Coordinates of C-alpha atoms in Angstrom, one line a residue:
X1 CA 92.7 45.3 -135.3
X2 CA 96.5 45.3 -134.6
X3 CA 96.3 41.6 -133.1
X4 CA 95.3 40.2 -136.6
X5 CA 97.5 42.6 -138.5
X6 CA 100.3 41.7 -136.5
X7 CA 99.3 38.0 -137.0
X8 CA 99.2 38.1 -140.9
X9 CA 102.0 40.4 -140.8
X10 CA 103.9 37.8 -139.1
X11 CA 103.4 35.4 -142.5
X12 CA 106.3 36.8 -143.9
X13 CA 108.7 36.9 -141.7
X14 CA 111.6 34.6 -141.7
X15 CA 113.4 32.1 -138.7
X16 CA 116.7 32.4 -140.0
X17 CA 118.0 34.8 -143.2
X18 CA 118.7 31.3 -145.1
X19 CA 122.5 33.3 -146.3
X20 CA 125.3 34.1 -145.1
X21 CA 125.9 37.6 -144.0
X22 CA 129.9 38.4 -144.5
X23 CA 131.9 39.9 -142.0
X24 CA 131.9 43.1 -144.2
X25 CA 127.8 43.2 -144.9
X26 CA 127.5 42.5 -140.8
X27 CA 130.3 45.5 -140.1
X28 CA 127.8 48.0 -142.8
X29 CA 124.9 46.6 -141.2
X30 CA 126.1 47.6 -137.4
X31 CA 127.5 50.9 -138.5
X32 CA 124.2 51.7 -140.6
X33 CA 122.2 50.9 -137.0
X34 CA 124.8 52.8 -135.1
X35 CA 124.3 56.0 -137.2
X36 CA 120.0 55.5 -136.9
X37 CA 120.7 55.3 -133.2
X38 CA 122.7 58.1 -132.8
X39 CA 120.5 60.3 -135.5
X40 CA 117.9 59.6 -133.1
X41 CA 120.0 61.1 -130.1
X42 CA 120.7 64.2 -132.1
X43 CA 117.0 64.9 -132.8
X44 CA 115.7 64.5 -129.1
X45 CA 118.9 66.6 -127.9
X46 CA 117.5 69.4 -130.9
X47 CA 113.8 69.2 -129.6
X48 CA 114.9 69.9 -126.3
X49 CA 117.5 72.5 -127.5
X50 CA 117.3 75.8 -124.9
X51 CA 121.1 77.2 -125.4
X52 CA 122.5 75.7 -122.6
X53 CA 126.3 74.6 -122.8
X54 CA 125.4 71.0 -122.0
X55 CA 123.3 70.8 -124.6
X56 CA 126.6 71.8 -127.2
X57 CA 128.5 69.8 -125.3
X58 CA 126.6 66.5 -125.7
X59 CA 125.6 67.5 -129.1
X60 CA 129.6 67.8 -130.3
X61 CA 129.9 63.9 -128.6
X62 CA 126.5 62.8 -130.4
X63 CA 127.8 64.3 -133.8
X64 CA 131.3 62.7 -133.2
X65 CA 129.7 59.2 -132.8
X66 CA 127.1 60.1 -136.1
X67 CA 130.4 61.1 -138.0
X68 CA 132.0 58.1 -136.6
X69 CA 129.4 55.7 -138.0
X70 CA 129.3 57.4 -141.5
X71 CA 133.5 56.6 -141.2
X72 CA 132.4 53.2 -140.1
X73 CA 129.7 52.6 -143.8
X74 CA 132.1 54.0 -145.7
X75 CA 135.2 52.1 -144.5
X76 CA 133.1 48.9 -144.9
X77 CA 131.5 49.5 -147.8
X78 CA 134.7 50.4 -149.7
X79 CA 134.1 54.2 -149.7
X80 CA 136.0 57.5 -149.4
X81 CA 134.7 59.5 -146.3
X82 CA 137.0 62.7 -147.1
X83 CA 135.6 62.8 -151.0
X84 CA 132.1 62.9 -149.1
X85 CA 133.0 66.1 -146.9
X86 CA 130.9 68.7 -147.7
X87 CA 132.0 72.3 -149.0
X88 CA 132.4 74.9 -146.7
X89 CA 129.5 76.7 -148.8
X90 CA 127.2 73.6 -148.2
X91 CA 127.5 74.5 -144.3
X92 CA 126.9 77.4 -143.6
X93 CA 123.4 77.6 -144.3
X94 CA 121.6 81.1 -142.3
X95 CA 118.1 80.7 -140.9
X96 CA 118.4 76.9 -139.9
X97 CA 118.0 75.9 -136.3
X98 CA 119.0 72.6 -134.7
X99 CA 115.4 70.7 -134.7
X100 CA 115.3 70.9 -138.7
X101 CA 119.0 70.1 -139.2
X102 CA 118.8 67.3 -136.6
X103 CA 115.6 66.1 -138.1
X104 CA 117.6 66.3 -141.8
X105 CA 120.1 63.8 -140.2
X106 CA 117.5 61.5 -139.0
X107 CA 116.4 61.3 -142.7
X108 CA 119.8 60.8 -144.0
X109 CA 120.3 57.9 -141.7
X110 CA 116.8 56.6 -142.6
X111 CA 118.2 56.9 -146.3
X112 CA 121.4 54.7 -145.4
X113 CA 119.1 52.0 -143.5
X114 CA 116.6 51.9 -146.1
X115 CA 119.8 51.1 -148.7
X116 CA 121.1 48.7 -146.6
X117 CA 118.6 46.8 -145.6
X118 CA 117.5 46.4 -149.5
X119 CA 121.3 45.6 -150.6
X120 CA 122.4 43.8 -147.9
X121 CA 119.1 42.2 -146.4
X122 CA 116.5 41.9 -149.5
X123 CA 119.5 40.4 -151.4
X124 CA 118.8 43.5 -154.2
X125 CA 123.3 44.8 -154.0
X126 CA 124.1 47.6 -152.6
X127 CA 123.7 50.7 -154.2
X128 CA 127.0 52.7 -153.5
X129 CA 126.1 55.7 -155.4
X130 CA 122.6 56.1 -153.3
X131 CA 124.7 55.0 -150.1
X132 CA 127.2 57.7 -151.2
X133 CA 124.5 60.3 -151.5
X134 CA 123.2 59.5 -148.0
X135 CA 126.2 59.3 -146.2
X136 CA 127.1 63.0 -147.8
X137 CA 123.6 64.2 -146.7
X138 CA 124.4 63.0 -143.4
X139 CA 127.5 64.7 -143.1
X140 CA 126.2 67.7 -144.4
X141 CA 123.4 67.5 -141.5
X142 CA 126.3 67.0 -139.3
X143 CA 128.8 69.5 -140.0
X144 CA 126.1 72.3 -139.8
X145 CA 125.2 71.3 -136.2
X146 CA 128.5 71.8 -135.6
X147 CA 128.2 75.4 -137.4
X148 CA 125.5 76.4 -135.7
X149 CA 127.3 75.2 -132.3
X150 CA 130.2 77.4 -133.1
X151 CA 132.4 74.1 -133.3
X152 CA 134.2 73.0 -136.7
X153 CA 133.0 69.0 -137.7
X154 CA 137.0 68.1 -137.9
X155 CA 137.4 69.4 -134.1
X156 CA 134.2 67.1 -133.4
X157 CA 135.4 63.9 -135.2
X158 CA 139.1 64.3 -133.4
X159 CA 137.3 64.5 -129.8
X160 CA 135.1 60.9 -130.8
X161 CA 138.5 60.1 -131.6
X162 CA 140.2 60.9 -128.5
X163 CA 137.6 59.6 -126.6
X164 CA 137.4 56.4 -128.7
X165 CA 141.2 56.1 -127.9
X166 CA 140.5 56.2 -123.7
X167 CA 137.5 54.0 -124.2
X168 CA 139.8 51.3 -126.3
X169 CA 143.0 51.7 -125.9
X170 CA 143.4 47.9 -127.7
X171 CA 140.7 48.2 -130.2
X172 CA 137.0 47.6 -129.9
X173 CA 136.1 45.0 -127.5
X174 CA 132.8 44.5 -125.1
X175 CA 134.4 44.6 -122.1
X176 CA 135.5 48.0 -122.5
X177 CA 132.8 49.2 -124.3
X178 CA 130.5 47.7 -121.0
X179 CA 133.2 49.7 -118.6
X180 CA 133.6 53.0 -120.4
X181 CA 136.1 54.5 -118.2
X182 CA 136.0 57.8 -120.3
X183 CA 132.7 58.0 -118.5
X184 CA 132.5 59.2 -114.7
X185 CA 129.2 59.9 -113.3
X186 CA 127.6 59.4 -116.6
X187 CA 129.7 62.2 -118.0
X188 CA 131.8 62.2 -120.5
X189 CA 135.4 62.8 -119.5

């Protein structure tokens, strides 16, 4: 039954990671959740998907922070986000709909967990040309929601940036993050 599973299971896990995780492997780590999270966001927004504007409008804000957290890996991990860009060619793919495409960029982020958590977590080094592949798939994934929106992915990624610029006008810190004052009536300003 799941009690005893969840009993042996419990065998191997650990108290404390018995390392050090550097500031950079924690910073891969949080952007690597952060772009799971907001994968996840995508995908409910696509299975819901009817046409209406809100819909595109909360998609373009859910693909800025996905594109922000692919900026954050690579940054982190030491790679080149604009070499990772997809071709026009790669985007505009006919037939797709949003709950395949978002459910593509739920895998991709799955992919860039999975890598992390092995490199980073499992002590195995982190695979950059795998963790290149993923993030490219992601941004793939990303870039034709934002085709099939009618929206270009650098128009998307300069709005997360504007807004990111409201939210923090200092930088990140929780405080602001807590007040969000790009947010009135939880809606995006």
């Amino acid at each position: 039954n799941a009690h005893d599973y969840q009993l042996a299971a419990a065998r191997t896990l650990i108290a404390e990671p018995g390392f050090d995780i550097s500031g950079r492997d924690m910073m891969i780590l949080w952007c690597a959740i952060g772009l799971g999270g907001e994968a996840g966001e995508v995908l409910e927004l696509a299975r819901g998907y009817s046409g209406y504007e809100i819909v595109t409008a909360k998609m373009r804000k859910e693909n800025g922070d996905c594109a922000w957290y692919c900026a954050g890996v690579c940054t982190s991990a030491g790679l080149d986000l604009q070499s990772l860009m997809p071709a026009e060619w790669m985007v505009k793919a006919r037939g797709l709909e949003p709950l395949p495409m978002a459910a593509d960029l739920s895998i991709a982020s799955g992919r860039v967990l999975e890598l992390v958590k092995k490199g980073i977590l499992h002590r195995h080094g982190l695979d950059l040309e795998a963790l290149s592949d993923a993030i490219r798939f992601a941004l793939v994934c990303i870039a034709r929601l934002c085709w099939y929106f009618h929206t270009d992915i650098g128009d998307v990624m300069q709005e997360n940036i504007d807004k990111l610029l409201i939210r923090y006008p200092n930088g990140y810190n929780s405080g602001d993050s807590v007040k969000r004052v790009d947010v009135v009536n939880g809606v995006q300003s």
